[in-house]
PDB file of C-alpha atoms in Angstrom:
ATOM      1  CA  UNK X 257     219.923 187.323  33.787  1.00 67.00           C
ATOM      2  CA  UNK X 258     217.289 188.697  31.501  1.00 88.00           C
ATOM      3  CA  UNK X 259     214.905 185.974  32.128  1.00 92.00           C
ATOM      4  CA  UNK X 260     212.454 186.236  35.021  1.00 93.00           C
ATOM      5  CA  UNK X 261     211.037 182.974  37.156  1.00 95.00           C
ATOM      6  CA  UNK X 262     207.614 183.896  38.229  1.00 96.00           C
ATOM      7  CA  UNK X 263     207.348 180.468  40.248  1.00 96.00           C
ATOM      8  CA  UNK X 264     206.158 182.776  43.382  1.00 95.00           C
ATOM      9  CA  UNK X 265     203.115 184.186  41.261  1.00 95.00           C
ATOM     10  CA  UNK X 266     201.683 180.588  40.744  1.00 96.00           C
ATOM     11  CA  UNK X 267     202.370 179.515  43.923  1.00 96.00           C
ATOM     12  CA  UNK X 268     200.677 181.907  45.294  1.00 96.00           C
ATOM     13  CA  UNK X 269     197.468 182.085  43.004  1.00 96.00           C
ATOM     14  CA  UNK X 270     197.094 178.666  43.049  1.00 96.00           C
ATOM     15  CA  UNK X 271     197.900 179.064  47.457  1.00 97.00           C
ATOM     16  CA  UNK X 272     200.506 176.014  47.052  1.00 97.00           C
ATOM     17  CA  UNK X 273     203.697 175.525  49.457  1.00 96.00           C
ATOM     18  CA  UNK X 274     207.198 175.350  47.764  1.00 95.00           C
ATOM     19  CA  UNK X 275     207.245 171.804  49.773  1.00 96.00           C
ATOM     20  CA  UNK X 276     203.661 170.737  47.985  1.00 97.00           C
ATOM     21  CA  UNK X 277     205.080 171.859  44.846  1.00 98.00           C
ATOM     22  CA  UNK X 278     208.798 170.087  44.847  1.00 97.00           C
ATOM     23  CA  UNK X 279     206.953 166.903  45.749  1.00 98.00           C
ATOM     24  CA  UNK X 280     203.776 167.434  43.234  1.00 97.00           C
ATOM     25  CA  UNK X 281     206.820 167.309  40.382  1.00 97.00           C
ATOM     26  CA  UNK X 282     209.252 165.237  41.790  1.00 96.00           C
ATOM     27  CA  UNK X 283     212.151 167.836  42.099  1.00 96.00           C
ATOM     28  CA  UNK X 284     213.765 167.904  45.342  1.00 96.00           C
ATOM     29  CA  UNK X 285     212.948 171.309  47.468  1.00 96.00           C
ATOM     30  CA  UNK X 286     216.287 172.584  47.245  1.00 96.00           C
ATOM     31  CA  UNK X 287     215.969 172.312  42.937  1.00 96.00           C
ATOM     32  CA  UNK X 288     213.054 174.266  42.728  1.00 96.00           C
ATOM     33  CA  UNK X 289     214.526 177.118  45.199  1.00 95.00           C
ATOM     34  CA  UNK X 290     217.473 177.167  42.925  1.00 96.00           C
ATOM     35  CA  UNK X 291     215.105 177.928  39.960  1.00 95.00           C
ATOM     36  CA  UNK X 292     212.299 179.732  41.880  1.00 94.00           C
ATOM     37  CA  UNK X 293     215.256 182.027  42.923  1.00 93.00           C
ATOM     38  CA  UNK X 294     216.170 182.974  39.333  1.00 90.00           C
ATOM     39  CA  UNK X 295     219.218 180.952  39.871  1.00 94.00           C
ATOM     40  CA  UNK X 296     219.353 177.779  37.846  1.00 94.00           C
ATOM     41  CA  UNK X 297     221.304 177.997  34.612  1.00 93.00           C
ATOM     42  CA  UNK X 298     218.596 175.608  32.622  1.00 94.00           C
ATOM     43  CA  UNK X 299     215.720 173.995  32.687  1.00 95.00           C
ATOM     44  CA  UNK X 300     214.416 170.782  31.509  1.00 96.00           C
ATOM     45  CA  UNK X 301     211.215 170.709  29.123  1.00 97.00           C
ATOM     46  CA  UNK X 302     210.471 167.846  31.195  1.00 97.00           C
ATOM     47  CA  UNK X 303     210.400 169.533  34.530  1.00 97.00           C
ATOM     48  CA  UNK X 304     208.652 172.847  32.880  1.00 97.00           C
ATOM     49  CA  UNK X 305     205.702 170.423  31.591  1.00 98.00           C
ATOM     50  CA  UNK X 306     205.624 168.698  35.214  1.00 98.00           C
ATOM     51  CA  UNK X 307     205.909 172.308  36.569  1.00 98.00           C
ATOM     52  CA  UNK X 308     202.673 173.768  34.029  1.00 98.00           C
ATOM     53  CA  UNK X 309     200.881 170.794  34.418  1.00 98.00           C
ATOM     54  CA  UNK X 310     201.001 170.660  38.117  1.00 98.00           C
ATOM     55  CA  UNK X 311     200.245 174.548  38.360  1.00 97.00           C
ATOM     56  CA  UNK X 312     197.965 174.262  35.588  1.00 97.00           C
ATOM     57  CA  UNK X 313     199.565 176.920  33.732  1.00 97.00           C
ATOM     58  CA  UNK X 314     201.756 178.341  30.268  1.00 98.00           C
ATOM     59  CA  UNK X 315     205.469 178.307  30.280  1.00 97.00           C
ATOM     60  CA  UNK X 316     204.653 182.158  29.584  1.00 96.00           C
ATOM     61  CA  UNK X 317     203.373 182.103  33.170  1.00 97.00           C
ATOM     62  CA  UNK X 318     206.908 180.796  34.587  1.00 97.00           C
ATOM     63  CA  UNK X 319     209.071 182.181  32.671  1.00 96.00           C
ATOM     64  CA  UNK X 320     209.473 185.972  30.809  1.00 95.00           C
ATOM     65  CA  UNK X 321     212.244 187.687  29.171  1.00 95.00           C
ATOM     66  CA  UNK X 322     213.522 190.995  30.456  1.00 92.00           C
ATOM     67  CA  UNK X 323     215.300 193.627  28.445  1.00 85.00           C
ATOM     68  CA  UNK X 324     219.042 194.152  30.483  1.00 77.00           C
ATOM     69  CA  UNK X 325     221.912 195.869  29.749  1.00 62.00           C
ATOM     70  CA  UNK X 326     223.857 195.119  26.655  1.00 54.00           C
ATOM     71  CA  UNK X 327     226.620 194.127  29.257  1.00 53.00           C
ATOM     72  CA  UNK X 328     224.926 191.315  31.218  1.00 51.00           C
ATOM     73  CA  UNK X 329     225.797 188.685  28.174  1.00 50.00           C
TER      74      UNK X 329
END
């Protein structure tokens, strides 16, 4: 997948649990694995802006695109 979930970063810098954060948007821990993990298919803009806001940071932050092989589709 050639974009890149840098949940962990933020989390991290901002010395938050997965648990704090899941509850902080109002996504259910398992959810925000699944995207945290790189593994989530889409997004909502809703969820992104509860994400920002609650980390106080850009979509940019979150999320970055990755050149790939021509073959990963």
């Amino acid at each position: 997948m050639p974009i890149a979930v840098d949940i962990d970063v933020m989390l991290a810098r901002r010395k938050m649990s997965v648990g704090e954060l899941a509850d902080r948007v109002g996504i259910t821990p398992a959810n925000l694995a699944v995207l945290k993990n790189g593994r989530a298919k889409a997004v909502r803009f809703a969820t992104l802006a509860a994400l920002c806001e609650v980390l106080e940071c850009q979509p940019g932050d979150l999320l970055r695109w990755e050149a790939g092989d021509a073959a990963d589709g």
